[in-house]
Coordinates of C-alpha atoms in Angstrom, one line a residue:
X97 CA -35.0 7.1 150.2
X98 CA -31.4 7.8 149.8
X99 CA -28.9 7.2 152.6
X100 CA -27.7 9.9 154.5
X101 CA -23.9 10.9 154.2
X102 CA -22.3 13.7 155.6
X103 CA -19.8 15.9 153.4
X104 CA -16.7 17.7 154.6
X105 CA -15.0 19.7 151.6
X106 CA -11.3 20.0 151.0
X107 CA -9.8 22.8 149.2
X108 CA -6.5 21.3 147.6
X109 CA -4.4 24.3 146.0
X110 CA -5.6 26.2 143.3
X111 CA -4.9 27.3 139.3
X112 CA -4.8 30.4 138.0
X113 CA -6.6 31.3 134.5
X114 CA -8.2 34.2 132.8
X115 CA -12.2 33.6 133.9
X116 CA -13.3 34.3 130.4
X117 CA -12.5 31.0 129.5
X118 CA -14.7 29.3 132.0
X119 CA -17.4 31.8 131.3
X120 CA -19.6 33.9 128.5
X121 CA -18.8 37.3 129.2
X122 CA -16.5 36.8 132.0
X123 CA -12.7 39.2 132.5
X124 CA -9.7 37.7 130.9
X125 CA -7.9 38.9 134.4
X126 CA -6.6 35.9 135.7
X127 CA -8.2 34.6 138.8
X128 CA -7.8 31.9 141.3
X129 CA -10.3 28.9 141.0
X130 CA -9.5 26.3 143.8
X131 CA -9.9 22.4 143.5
X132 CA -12.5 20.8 146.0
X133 CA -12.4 17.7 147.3
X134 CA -15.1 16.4 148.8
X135 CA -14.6 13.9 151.9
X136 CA -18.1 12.2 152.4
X137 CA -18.5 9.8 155.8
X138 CA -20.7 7.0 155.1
X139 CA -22.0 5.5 158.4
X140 CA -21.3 1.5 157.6
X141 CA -18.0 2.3 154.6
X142 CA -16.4 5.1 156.6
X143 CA -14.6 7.8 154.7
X144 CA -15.2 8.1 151.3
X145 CA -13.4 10.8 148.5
X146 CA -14.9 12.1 145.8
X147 CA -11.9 13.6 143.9
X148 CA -8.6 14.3 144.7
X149 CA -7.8 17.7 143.5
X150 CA -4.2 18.9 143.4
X151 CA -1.2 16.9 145.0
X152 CA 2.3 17.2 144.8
X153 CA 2.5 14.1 143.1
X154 CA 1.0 16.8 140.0
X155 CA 3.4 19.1 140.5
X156 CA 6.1 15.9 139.8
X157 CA 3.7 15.1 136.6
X158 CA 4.2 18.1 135.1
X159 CA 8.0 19.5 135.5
X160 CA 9.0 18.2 131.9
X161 CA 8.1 18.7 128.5
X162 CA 5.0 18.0 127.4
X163 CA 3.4 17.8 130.6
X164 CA 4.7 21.3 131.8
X165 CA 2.5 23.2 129.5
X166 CA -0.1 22.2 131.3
X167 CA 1.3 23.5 134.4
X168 CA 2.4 26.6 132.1
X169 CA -1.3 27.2 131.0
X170 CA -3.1 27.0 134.5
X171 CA -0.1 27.9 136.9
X172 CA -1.0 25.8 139.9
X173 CA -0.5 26.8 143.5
X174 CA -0.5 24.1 146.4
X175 CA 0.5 25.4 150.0
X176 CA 2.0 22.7 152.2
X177 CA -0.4 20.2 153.7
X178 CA -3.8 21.1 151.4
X179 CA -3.4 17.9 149.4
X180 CA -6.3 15.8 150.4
X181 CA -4.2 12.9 152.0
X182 CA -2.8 15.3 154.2
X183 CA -6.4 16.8 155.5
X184 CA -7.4 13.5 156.0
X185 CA -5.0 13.2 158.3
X186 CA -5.5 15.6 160.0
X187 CA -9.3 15.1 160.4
X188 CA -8.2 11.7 161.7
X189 CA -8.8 9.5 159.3
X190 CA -5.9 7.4 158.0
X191 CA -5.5 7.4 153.8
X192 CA -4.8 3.9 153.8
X193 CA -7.8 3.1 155.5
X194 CA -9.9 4.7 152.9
X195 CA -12.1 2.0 151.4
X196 CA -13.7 4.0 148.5
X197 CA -12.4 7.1 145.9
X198 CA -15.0 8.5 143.0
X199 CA -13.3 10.2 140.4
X200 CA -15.7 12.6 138.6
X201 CA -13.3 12.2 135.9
X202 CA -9.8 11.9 134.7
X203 CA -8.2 15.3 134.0
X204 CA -5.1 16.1 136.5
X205 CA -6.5 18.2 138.9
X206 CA -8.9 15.6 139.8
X207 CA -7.2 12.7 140.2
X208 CA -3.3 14.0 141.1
X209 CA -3.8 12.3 144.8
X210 CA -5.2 9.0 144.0
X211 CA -1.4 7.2 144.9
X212 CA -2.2 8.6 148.2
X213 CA -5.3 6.2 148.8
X214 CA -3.9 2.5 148.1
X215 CA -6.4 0.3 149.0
X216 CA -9.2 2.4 147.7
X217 CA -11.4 0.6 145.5
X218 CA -11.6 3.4 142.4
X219 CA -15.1 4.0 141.3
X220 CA -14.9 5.7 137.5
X221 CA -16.4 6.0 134.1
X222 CA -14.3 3.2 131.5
X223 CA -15.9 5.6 128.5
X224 CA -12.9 8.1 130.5
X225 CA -9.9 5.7 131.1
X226 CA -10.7 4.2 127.5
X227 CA -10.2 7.7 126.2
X228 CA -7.1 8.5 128.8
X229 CA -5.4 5.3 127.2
X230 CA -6.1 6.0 123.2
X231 CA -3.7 9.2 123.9
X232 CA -0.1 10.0 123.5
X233 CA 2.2 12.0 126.1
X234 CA 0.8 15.5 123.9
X235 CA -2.3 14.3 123.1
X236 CA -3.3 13.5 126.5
X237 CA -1.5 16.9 127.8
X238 CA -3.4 18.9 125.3
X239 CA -6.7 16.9 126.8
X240 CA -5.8 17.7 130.7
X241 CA -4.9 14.3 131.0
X242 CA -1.3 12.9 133.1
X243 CA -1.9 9.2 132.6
X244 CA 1.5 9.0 135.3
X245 CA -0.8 9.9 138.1
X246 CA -2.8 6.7 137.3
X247 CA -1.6 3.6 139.9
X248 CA -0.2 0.6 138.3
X249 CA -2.8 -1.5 139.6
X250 CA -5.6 0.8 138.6
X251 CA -7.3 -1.6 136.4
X252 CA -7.7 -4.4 139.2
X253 CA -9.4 -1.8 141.4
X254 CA -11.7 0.1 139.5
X255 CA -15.3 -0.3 139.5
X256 CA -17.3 1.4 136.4
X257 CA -20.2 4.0 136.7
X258 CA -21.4 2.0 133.3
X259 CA -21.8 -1.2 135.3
X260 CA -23.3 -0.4 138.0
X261 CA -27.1 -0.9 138.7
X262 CA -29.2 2.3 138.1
X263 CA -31.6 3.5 140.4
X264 CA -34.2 6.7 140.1
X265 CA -32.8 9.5 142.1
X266 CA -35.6 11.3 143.9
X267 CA -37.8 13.9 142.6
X268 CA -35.1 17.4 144.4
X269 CA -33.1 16.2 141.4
X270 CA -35.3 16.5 138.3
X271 CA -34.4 16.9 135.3
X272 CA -32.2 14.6 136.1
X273 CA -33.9 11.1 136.9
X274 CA -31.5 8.3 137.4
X275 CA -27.9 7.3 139.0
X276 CA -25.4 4.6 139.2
X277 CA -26.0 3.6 142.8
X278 CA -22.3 2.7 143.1
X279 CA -22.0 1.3 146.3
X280 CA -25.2 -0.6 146.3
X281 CA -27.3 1.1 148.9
X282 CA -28.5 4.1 147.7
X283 CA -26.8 6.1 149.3
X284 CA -23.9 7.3 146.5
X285 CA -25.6 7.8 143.2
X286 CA -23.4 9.1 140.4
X287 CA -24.9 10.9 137.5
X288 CA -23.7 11.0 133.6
X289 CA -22.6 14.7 133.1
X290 CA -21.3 14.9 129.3
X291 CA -19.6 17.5 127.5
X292 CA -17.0 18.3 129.5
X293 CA -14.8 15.8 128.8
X294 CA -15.5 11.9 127.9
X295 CA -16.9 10.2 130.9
X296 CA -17.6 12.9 133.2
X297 CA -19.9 12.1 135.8
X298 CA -21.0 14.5 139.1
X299 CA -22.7 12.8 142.4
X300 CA -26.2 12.7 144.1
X301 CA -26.6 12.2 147.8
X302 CA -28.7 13.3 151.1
X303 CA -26.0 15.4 153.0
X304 CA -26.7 15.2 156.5
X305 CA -26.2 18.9 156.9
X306 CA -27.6 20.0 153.4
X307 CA -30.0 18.2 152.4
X308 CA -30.0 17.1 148.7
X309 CA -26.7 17.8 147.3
X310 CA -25.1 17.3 144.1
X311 CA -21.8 17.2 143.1
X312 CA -21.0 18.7 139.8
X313 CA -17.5 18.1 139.2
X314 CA -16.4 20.7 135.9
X315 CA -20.2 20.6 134.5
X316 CA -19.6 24.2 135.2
X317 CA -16.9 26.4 136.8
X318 CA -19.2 28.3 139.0
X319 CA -22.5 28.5 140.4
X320 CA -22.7 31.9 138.5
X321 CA -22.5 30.0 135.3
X322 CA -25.1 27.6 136.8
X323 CA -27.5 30.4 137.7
X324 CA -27.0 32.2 134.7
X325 CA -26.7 29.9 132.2
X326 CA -23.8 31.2 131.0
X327 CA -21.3 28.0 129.3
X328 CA -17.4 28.5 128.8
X329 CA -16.7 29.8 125.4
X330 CA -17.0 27.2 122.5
X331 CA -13.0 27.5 122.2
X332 CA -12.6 25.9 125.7
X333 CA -15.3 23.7 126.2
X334 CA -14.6 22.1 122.1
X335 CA -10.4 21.8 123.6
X336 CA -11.5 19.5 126.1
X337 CA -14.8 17.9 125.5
X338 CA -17.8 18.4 123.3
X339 CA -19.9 22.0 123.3
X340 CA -23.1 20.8 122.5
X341 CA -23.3 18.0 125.3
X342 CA -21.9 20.8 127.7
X343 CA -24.1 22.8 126.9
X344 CA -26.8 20.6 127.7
X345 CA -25.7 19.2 130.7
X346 CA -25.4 23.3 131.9
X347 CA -29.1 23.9 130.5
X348 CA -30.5 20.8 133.1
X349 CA -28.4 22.5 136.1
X350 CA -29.9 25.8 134.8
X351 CA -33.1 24.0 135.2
X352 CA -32.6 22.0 138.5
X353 CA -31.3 25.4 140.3
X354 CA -34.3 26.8 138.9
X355 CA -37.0 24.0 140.0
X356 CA -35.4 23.5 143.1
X357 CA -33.4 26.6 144.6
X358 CA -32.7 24.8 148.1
X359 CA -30.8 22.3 146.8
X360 CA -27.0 22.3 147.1
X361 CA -24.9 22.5 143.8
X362 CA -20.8 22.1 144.5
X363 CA -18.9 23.2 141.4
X364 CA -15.5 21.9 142.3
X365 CA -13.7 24.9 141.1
X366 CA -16.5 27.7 142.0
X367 CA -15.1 30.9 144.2
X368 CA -18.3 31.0 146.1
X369 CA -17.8 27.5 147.6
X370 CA -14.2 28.1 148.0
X371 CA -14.7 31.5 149.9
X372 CA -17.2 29.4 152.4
X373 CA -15.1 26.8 152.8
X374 CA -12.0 29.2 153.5
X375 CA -14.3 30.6 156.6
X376 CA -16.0 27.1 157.5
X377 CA -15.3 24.6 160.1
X378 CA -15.6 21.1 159.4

């Protein structure tokens, strides 16, 4: 049995880009797809993020050349006080008393508030910091990727999804059948997503107010895509990551939403869980 956590999500500014690109058949009007954070309260760890989402260190990242195209190609928009640190806050819990940050991955929009959570030990795939730190200022723009947003003492505080024991996830999440139970109790289980980018991984867990909840992370933009099984187009999902594996990993949500409609899927960009939390009280 999986420890119970309970999850609080954080919308953390938004980007602008034409939908098409994030699915088959979708408008190339641009559209607003916010950034959620998810806050997650452990009973013995305390608070916990998964993700960072926007920040204003990003907005710092990207005001030159080469990091302002990517700032050029999803025009971001960050109203005062909705980066994470700043919500924490104001839920009362201190950043600096954070003990624990998952990163899903390492693309900017995910990890732009990491400076924010100092002693946080940083729990990550190495296949995606291996791949951050092959790439040059354009390559790694090109890829998402703002390797300045990364702490100097990164290295000495991350913990890797690939070493960490694996443990069968419960039978809500077939077809997916094992995690990386990264804190050691069972209770935080992270789970190999590929295509989107290298090392991407989303998160299992019992939410104490939904139940059996995955965290998706980019393995889709949308529970629409999810339901559907409708992929981005091979253009953007080749740009960033690889289209077969992305394709796959979609196919097993396609299957999981399927097999087991009551369970909770949290794109991190999708509308629909945006427009909830916009109306939602923690």
């Amino acid at each position: 049995m999986m420890r119970e956590v309970r999850s609080i999500p954080l919308l953390t500014g938004a980007c602008r880009h034409p939908q098409a690109m994030t699915i088959r058949g979708g408008t190339f009007r641009p559209v607003d797809f916010h950034a959620v954070a998810m806050l997650l309260l452990h009973p013995e760890e305390g608070p916990i993020l998964f993700d960072t989402g926007y920040d204003p260190a990003f907005l710092q990242a990207t005001a030159r050349f080469p990091e302002a195209l990517y700032r050029w190609v999803t025009p971001v928009s960050l109203p005062p006080g909705a980066d994470a640190a700043s919500q924490c806050r104001a839920l009362g819990h201190d950043p600096a008393e954070v003990r624990h940050v998952v990163l899903s991955h390492f693309h900017g929009d995910h990890i732009a508030g990491l400076h924010a959570f100092p002693n946080a030990i940083v729990h990550c795939a190495r296949a995606g910091l291996d791949d951050l730190g092959r790439r040059n200022r354009l390559g790694a723009t090109r890829r998402g990727l703002l390797p300045s947003l990364l702490p100097d003492d990164l290295l000495q505080r991350a913990r890797f999804f690939e070493d960490a024991p694996r443990m069968a996830l419960p039978g809500d999440f077939a077809p997916f059948d094992r995690g990386a139970d990264i804190l050691g109790d069972g209770s935080l289980l992270a789970v190999d997503l590929p295509g989107h980018c290298p090392g991407h991984w989303g998160l299992a867990l019992r939410d104490a107010k939904w139940g059996p909840h995955m965290l998706v992370a980019d393995a889709a933009w949308s529970l629409e895509a999810i339901r559907r099984n409708r992929p981005p187009p091979a253009l953007a999902t080749a740009w960033l990551g690889n289209t077969a594996r992305s394709r796959a990993t979609l196919d097993a949500l396609h299957r999981l939403a399927i097999r087991n409609p009551d369970l909770r899927l949290t794109p991190c960009h999708c509308p629909e869980r945006a427009a909830e939390i916009g109306v939602a009280q923690p």
